[in-house]
Amino acid sequence: MPIAAATDPWPATQAAVNAWRGQCLAHLARAETAVSETLVMLAQNREVAIKLPHLIGQRCDELAKAIAPDGPFHAQGGDVREALDAYRGHASLRNFLCHAPGKITCDRSGRWVLVLRILTFRANRPERSVHIVEESESSELLDRLRVDCRRLTDRLVVLRKKLA
């Protein structure tokens, strides 16, 4: 009897990893857009100087400053602070997902492992970092990211309505 060739699991594995990474990036992008739209609205207030920085980390810093207890929009932004802090907790993962090439491997059980390596510069010196995501933890990570990004986005929509 002829021996049937085993099917190659690589295309499905690669598609699963890329789909997971894409879903993470989609949640991050929605939250980043909400932060940016909120800053635009806050900057329309001529009595307060709100910067519109280029990088998302700086945008989050500017928003945090505006809604801080001593900030000009502290009264309206009270419930945004907690959501912004939770979102900012994903900054490192965001950098890896956006800027690091990925290497996909499989463990003995056939579960994928994504190895992300990034090169950054700190104090004019190269710094190499690695972040590893295993398939077994990817769903929980995606769920946490989704919840935190959605919470921030929803609270920023409410904030913009209050200010409109």
Tab-separated table of C-alpha atoms in Angstrom:
chain	number	residue	atom	x	y	z
A	1	MET	CA	0.000	0.000	0.000
A	2	PRO	CA	1.227	3.444	-0.761
A	3	ILE	CA	2.076	5.604	2.235
A	4	ALA	CA	0.138	8.830	2.266
A	5	ALA	CA	2.261	11.938	2.610
A	6	ALA	CA	1.705	13.823	5.838
A	7	THR	CA	0.114	17.189	5.407
A	8	ASP	CA	2.363	20.138	6.031
A	9	PRO	CA	1.190	21.953	9.184
A	10	TRP	CA	3.313	25.036	8.463
A	11	PRO	CA	0.802	27.092	6.408
A	12	ALA	CA	-1.928	26.687	9.046
A	13	THR	CA	0.502	27.459	11.872
A	14	GLN	CA	1.805	30.569	10.164
A	15	ALA	CA	-1.746	31.726	9.408
A	16	ALA	CA	-2.798	31.202	13.037
A	17	VAL	CA	0.150	33.224	14.382
A	18	ASN	CA	-0.380	36.031	11.885
A	19	ALA	CA	-4.111	36.106	12.629
A	20	TRP	CA	-3.415	36.365	16.363
A	21	ARG	CA	-0.871	39.141	15.823
A	22	GLY	CA	-3.258	40.963	13.498
A	23	GLN	CA	-6.102	40.809	16.022
A	24	CYS	CA	-3.802	42.253	18.693
A	25	LEU	CA	-2.755	45.071	16.376
A	26	ALA	CA	-6.365	45.831	15.446
A	27	HIS	CA	-7.303	46.310	19.120
A	28	LEU	CA	-4.260	48.488	19.703
A	29	ALA	CA	-5.013	50.581	16.608
A	30	ARG	CA	-8.578	51.290	17.748
A	31	ALA	CA	-7.348	52.421	21.156
A	32	GLU	CA	-4.616	54.562	19.597
A	33	THR	CA	-7.167	56.222	17.340
A	34	ALA	CA	-9.398	56.949	20.339
A	35	VAL	CA	-6.472	58.518	22.208
A	36	SER	CA	-5.598	60.641	19.169
A	37	GLU	CA	-9.194	61.762	18.543
A	38	THR	CA	-9.521	62.727	22.202
A	39	LEU	CA	-6.336	64.781	22.091
A	40	VAL	CA	-7.598	66.592	18.994
A	41	MET	CA	-10.794	67.475	20.847
A	42	LEU	CA	-8.921	68.591	23.961
A	43	ALA	CA	-6.594	70.734	21.834
A	44	GLN	CA	-9.570	72.614	20.413
A	45	ASN	CA	-10.002	74.236	23.815
A	46	ARG	CA	-8.096	77.514	23.343
A	47	GLU	CA	-7.734	78.089	27.082
A	48	VAL	CA	-5.511	75.042	27.526
A	49	ALA	CA	-2.321	74.125	25.665
A	50	ILE	CA	-2.546	70.496	24.563
A	51	LYS	CA	0.259	69.105	22.421
A	52	LEU	CA	-0.384	66.721	19.545
A	53	PRO	CA	2.787	64.607	19.544
A	54	HIS	CA	3.829	62.211	16.824
A	55	LEU	CA	4.433	59.015	18.844
A	56	ILE	CA	1.660	57.107	20.613
A	57	GLY	CA	3.579	56.898	23.885
A	58	GLN	CA	3.879	60.680	23.913
A	59	ARG	CA	0.170	60.988	23.070
A	60	CYS	CA	-0.688	58.811	26.065
A	61	ASP	CA	1.608	60.954	28.229
A	62	GLU	CA	-0.152	64.105	27.036
A	63	LEU	CA	-3.596	62.630	27.672
A	64	ALA	CA	-2.535	61.415	31.116
A	65	LYS	CA	-1.265	64.901	31.933
A	66	ALA	CA	-4.523	66.513	30.757
A	67	ILE	CA	-6.743	64.251	32.907
A	68	ALA	CA	-4.403	64.027	35.916
A	69	PRO	CA	-5.716	65.294	39.281
A	70	ASP	CA	-3.928	68.594	38.644
A	71	GLY	CA	-4.713	68.619	34.900
A	72	PRO	CA	-7.160	70.907	33.119
A	73	PHE	CA	-9.591	68.061	32.310
A	74	HIS	CA	-9.371	66.130	35.580
A	75	ALA	CA	-13.082	66.513	36.365
A	76	GLN	CA	-14.178	65.006	33.051
A	77	GLY	CA	-11.466	62.359	32.786
A	78	GLY	CA	-11.657	60.622	36.144
A	79	ASP	CA	-12.705	57.189	34.928
A	80	VAL	CA	-10.341	57.368	31.944
A	81	ARG	CA	-7.208	57.354	34.109
A	82	GLU	CA	-7.551	53.725	35.194
A	83	ALA	CA	-8.335	52.551	31.664
A	84	LEU	CA	-5.394	54.516	30.256
A	85	ASP	CA	-3.045	52.959	32.815
A	86	ALA	CA	-4.255	49.456	31.895
A	87	TYR	CA	-3.767	50.183	28.194
A	88	ARG	CA	-0.291	51.581	28.811
A	89	GLY	CA	0.593	48.311	30.508
A	90	HIS	CA	0.630	46.786	27.022
A	91	ALA	CA	3.235	49.226	25.644
A	92	SER	CA	6.055	46.697	25.586
A	93	LEU	CA	3.921	44.069	23.853
A	94	ARG	CA	2.773	46.715	21.364
A	95	ASN	CA	6.359	47.575	20.466
A	96	PHE	CA	7.210	43.926	19.878
A	97	LEU	CA	4.068	43.292	17.816
A	98	CYS	CA	4.596	46.392	15.680
A	99	HIS	CA	8.358	46.495	15.261
A	100	ALA	CA	9.876	43.062	15.831
A	101	PRO	CA	10.191	40.408	13.166
A	102	GLY	CA	8.780	37.127	14.352
A	103	LYS	CA	10.176	33.640	14.238
A	104	ILE	CA	7.591	30.880	14.532
A	105	THR	CA	8.490	27.518	15.965
A	106	CYS	CA	6.458	24.562	17.170
A	107	ASP	CA	6.852	22.578	20.352
A	108	ARG	CA	6.529	18.795	20.558
A	109	SER	CA	2.760	19.046	20.957
A	110	GLY	CA	2.463	20.962	17.702
A	111	ARG	CA	1.635	24.245	19.434
A	112	TRP	CA	3.221	27.340	18.013
A	113	VAL	CA	5.730	29.569	19.764
A	114	LEU	CA	6.354	33.100	18.493
A	115	VAL	CA	9.772	34.570	19.193
A	116	LEU	CA	9.963	38.348	18.712
A	117	ARG	CA	13.362	40.063	18.750
A	118	ILE	CA	13.692	43.823	18.748
A	119	LEU	CA	16.609	46.228	18.586
A	120	THR	CA	16.142	49.582	20.294
A	121	PHE	CA	18.524	52.363	21.240
A	122	ARG	CA	18.802	53.681	24.799
A	123	ALA	CA	21.289	56.404	25.679
A	124	ASN	CA	22.817	56.026	22.218
A	125	ARG	CA	23.510	52.316	22.800
A	126	PRO	CA	21.862	49.316	21.147
A	127	GLU	CA	19.590	47.229	23.331
A	128	ARG	CA	18.323	43.871	22.134
A	129	SER	CA	15.207	42.349	23.682
A	130	VAL	CA	13.243	39.156	23.169
A	131	HIS	CA	9.571	38.480	23.822
A	132	ILE	CA	8.157	34.975	23.532
A	133	VAL	CA	4.476	34.168	23.123
A	134	GLU	CA	3.293	30.591	23.359
A	135	GLU	CA	0.059	29.470	21.755
A	136	SER	CA	-1.171	28.265	25.149
A	137	GLU	CA	-1.068	31.834	26.515
A	138	SER	CA	-2.015	33.708	23.350
A	139	SER	CA	-5.800	33.600	23.829
A	140	GLU	CA	-5.595	34.977	27.362
A	141	LEU	CA	-3.185	37.686	26.230
A	142	LEU	CA	-5.476	38.646	23.346
A	143	ASP	CA	-8.526	38.720	25.653
A	144	ARG	CA	-6.760	40.972	28.167
A	145	LEU	CA	-5.620	43.284	25.378
A	146	ARG	CA	-9.117	43.367	23.868
A	147	VAL	CA	-10.754	44.188	27.206
A	148	ASP	CA	-8.243	46.899	28.106
A	149	CYS	CA	-8.355	48.516	24.664
A	150	ARG	CA	-12.156	48.397	24.521
A	151	ARG	CA	-12.485	49.856	28.012
A	152	LEU	CA	-10.177	52.745	27.107
A	153	THR	CA	-11.923	53.344	23.792
A	154	ASP	CA	-15.385	53.320	25.399
A	155	ARG	CA	-14.348	55.691	28.182
A	156	LEU	CA	-12.742	58.073	25.724
A	157	VAL	CA	-15.950	58.124	23.663
A	158	VAL	CA	-17.847	59.124	26.827
A	159	LEU	CA	-15.231	61.776	27.616
A	160	ARG	CA	-15.514	63.290	24.137
A	161	LYS	CA	-19.319	63.371	24.480
A	162	LYS	CA	-18.990	65.216	27.796
A	163	LEU	CA	-16.716	67.771	26.174
A	164	ALA	CA	-18.780	68.206	22.998
